[in-house]
XYZ file of C-alpha atoms in Angstrom:
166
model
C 4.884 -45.460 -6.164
C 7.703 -47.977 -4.713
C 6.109 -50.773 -6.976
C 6.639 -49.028 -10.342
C 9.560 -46.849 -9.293
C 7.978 -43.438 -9.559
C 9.730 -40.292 -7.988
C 7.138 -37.850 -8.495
C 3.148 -38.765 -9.344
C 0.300 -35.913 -10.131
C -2.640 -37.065 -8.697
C -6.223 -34.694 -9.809
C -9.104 -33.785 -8.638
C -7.477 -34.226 -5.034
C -9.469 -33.292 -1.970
C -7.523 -33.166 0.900
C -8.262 -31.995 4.384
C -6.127 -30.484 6.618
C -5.375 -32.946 8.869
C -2.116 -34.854 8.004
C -1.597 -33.447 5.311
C 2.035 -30.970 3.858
C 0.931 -28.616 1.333
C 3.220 -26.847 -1.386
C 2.435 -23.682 -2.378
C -0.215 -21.300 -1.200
C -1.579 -22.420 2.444
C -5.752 -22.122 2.671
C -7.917 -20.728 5.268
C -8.631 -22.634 8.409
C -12.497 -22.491 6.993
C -11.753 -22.836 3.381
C -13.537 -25.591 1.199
C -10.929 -28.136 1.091
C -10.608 -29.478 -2.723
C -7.209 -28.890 -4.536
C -7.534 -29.932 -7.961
C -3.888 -30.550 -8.302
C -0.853 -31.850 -6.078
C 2.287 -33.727 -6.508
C 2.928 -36.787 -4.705
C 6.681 -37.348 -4.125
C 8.972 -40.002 -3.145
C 11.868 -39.709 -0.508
C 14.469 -38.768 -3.408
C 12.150 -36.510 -4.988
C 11.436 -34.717 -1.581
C 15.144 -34.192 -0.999
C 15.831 -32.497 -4.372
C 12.977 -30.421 -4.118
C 13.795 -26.334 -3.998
C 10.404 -25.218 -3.499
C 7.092 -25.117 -4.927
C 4.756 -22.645 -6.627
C 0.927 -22.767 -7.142
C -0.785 -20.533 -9.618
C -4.420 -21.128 -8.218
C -5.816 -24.795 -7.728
C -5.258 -26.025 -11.374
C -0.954 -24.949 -11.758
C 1.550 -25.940 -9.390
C 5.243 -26.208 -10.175
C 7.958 -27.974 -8.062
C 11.578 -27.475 -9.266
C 14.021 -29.925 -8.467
C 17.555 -29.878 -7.754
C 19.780 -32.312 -10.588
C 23.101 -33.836 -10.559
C 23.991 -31.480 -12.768
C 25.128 -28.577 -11.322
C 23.186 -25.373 -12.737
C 20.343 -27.172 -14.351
C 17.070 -27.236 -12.451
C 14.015 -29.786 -13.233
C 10.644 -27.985 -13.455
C 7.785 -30.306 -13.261
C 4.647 -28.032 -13.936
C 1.236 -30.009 -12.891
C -2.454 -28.869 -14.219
C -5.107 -29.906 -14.678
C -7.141 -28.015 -17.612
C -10.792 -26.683 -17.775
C -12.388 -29.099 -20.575
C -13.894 -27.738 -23.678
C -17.289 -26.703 -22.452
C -16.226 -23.882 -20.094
C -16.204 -20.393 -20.803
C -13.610 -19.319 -23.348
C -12.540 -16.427 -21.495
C -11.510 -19.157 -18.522
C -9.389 -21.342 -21.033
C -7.484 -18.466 -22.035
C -6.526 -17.612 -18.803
C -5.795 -20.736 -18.112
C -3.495 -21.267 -20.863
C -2.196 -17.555 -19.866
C -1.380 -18.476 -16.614
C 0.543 -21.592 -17.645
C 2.788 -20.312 -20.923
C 3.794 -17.061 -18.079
C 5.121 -20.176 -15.136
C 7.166 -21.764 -18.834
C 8.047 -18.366 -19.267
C 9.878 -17.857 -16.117
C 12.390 -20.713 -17.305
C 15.851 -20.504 -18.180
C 16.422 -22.175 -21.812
C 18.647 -24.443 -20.253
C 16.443 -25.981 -17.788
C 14.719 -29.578 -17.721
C 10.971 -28.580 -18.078
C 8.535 -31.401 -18.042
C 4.849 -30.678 -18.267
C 2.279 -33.275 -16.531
C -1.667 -33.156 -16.861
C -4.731 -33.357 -18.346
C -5.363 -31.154 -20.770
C -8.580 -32.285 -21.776
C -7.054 -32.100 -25.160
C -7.160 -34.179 -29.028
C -4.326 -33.243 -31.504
C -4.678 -34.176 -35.050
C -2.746 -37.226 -36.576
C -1.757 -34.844 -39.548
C 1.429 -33.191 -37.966
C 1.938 -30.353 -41.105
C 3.424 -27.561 -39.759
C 4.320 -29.538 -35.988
C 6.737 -31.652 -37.290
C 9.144 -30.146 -34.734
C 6.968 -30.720 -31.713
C 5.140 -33.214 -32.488
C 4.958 -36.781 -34.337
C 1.919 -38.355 -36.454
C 0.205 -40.370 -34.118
C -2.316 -38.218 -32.654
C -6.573 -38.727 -31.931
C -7.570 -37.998 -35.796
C -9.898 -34.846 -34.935
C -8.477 -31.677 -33.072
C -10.689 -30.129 -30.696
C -10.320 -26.526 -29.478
C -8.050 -27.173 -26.678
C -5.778 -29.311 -29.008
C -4.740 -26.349 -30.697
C -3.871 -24.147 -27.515
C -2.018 -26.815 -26.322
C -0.356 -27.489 -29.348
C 0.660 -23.836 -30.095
C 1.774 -23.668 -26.538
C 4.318 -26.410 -27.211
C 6.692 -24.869 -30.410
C 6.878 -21.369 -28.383
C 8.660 -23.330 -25.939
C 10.406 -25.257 -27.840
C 8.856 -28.492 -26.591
C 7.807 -31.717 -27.710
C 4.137 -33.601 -27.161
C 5.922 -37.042 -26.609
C 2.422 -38.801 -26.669
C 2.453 -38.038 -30.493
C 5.717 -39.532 -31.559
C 5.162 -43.422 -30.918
C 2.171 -45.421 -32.118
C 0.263 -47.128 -28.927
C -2.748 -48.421 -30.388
């Protein structure tokens, strides 16, 4: 993290043990299976601003930070999504459970989401040309358009769109 200056670094498909180890959000059973699919790594700074933390099950957790601006809190909300092939009924609760934690927001709040979505948005942006800018994957899969009418509720932006990598 020192190396490339990061303050705050999602790391998936963790599995921790409890030795060593400071959790945020919900604390397991001494005997419980210990795999987190989610956690935040922080640096010093990042630790020091932090207010608290809230997990929504093993795939959602959200750390707010404190900001130099007085009255404006960062929310970093972490996932990490169920891919295509699960059950329907699971996505949607999934994508449930993370547009109520946005929700809980005030407008004029820093809100950054961070994860894998498992997700392909279209490079045609008709109709996201708010959100979202023309460089996406070329074919949409079904989680590309939950995530991408997640994103103009909340009046966000998919920044991966907007600048041509390739």
């Amino acid at each position: 993290m020192r190396k490339y200056n990061l303050t705050v670094l999602r790391i998936s498909e963790t599995h921790w043990t409890h030795a060593g180890q400071h959790r945020l959000g919900r604390e397991e059973e001494e005997n419980a299976p210990h795999m987190q699919r989610v956690a935040p790594t922080l640096s010093e700074e990042a630790r020091n601003a932090l207010v608290g933390s809230e997990s929504s099950g093993s795939l959602i957790i959200k750390t707010p930070f404190k900001t130099k601006n007085v009255g404006i809190t960062m929310n970093v909300v972490q996932y990490y999504a169920l891919t295509n092939n699960s059950n329907d009924d699971n996505i949607d609760q999934f994508y449930e459970r993370l547009q109520s934690i946005i929700a809980k927001f005030p407008g004029k709040n820093l809100t950054i989401l961070m994860g894998d979505l498992s997700v392909k948005v279209v490079m045609n942006n008709s109709g996201f040309e708010d959100i979202m800018g023309r460089y996406g994957l070329g074919e949409e899969n079904v989680n590309g358009e939950r995530f991408a009418n997640l994103y103009p509720f909340n009046k966000m932006v998919i920044d991966d769109t907007i600048f041509n990598f390739a």
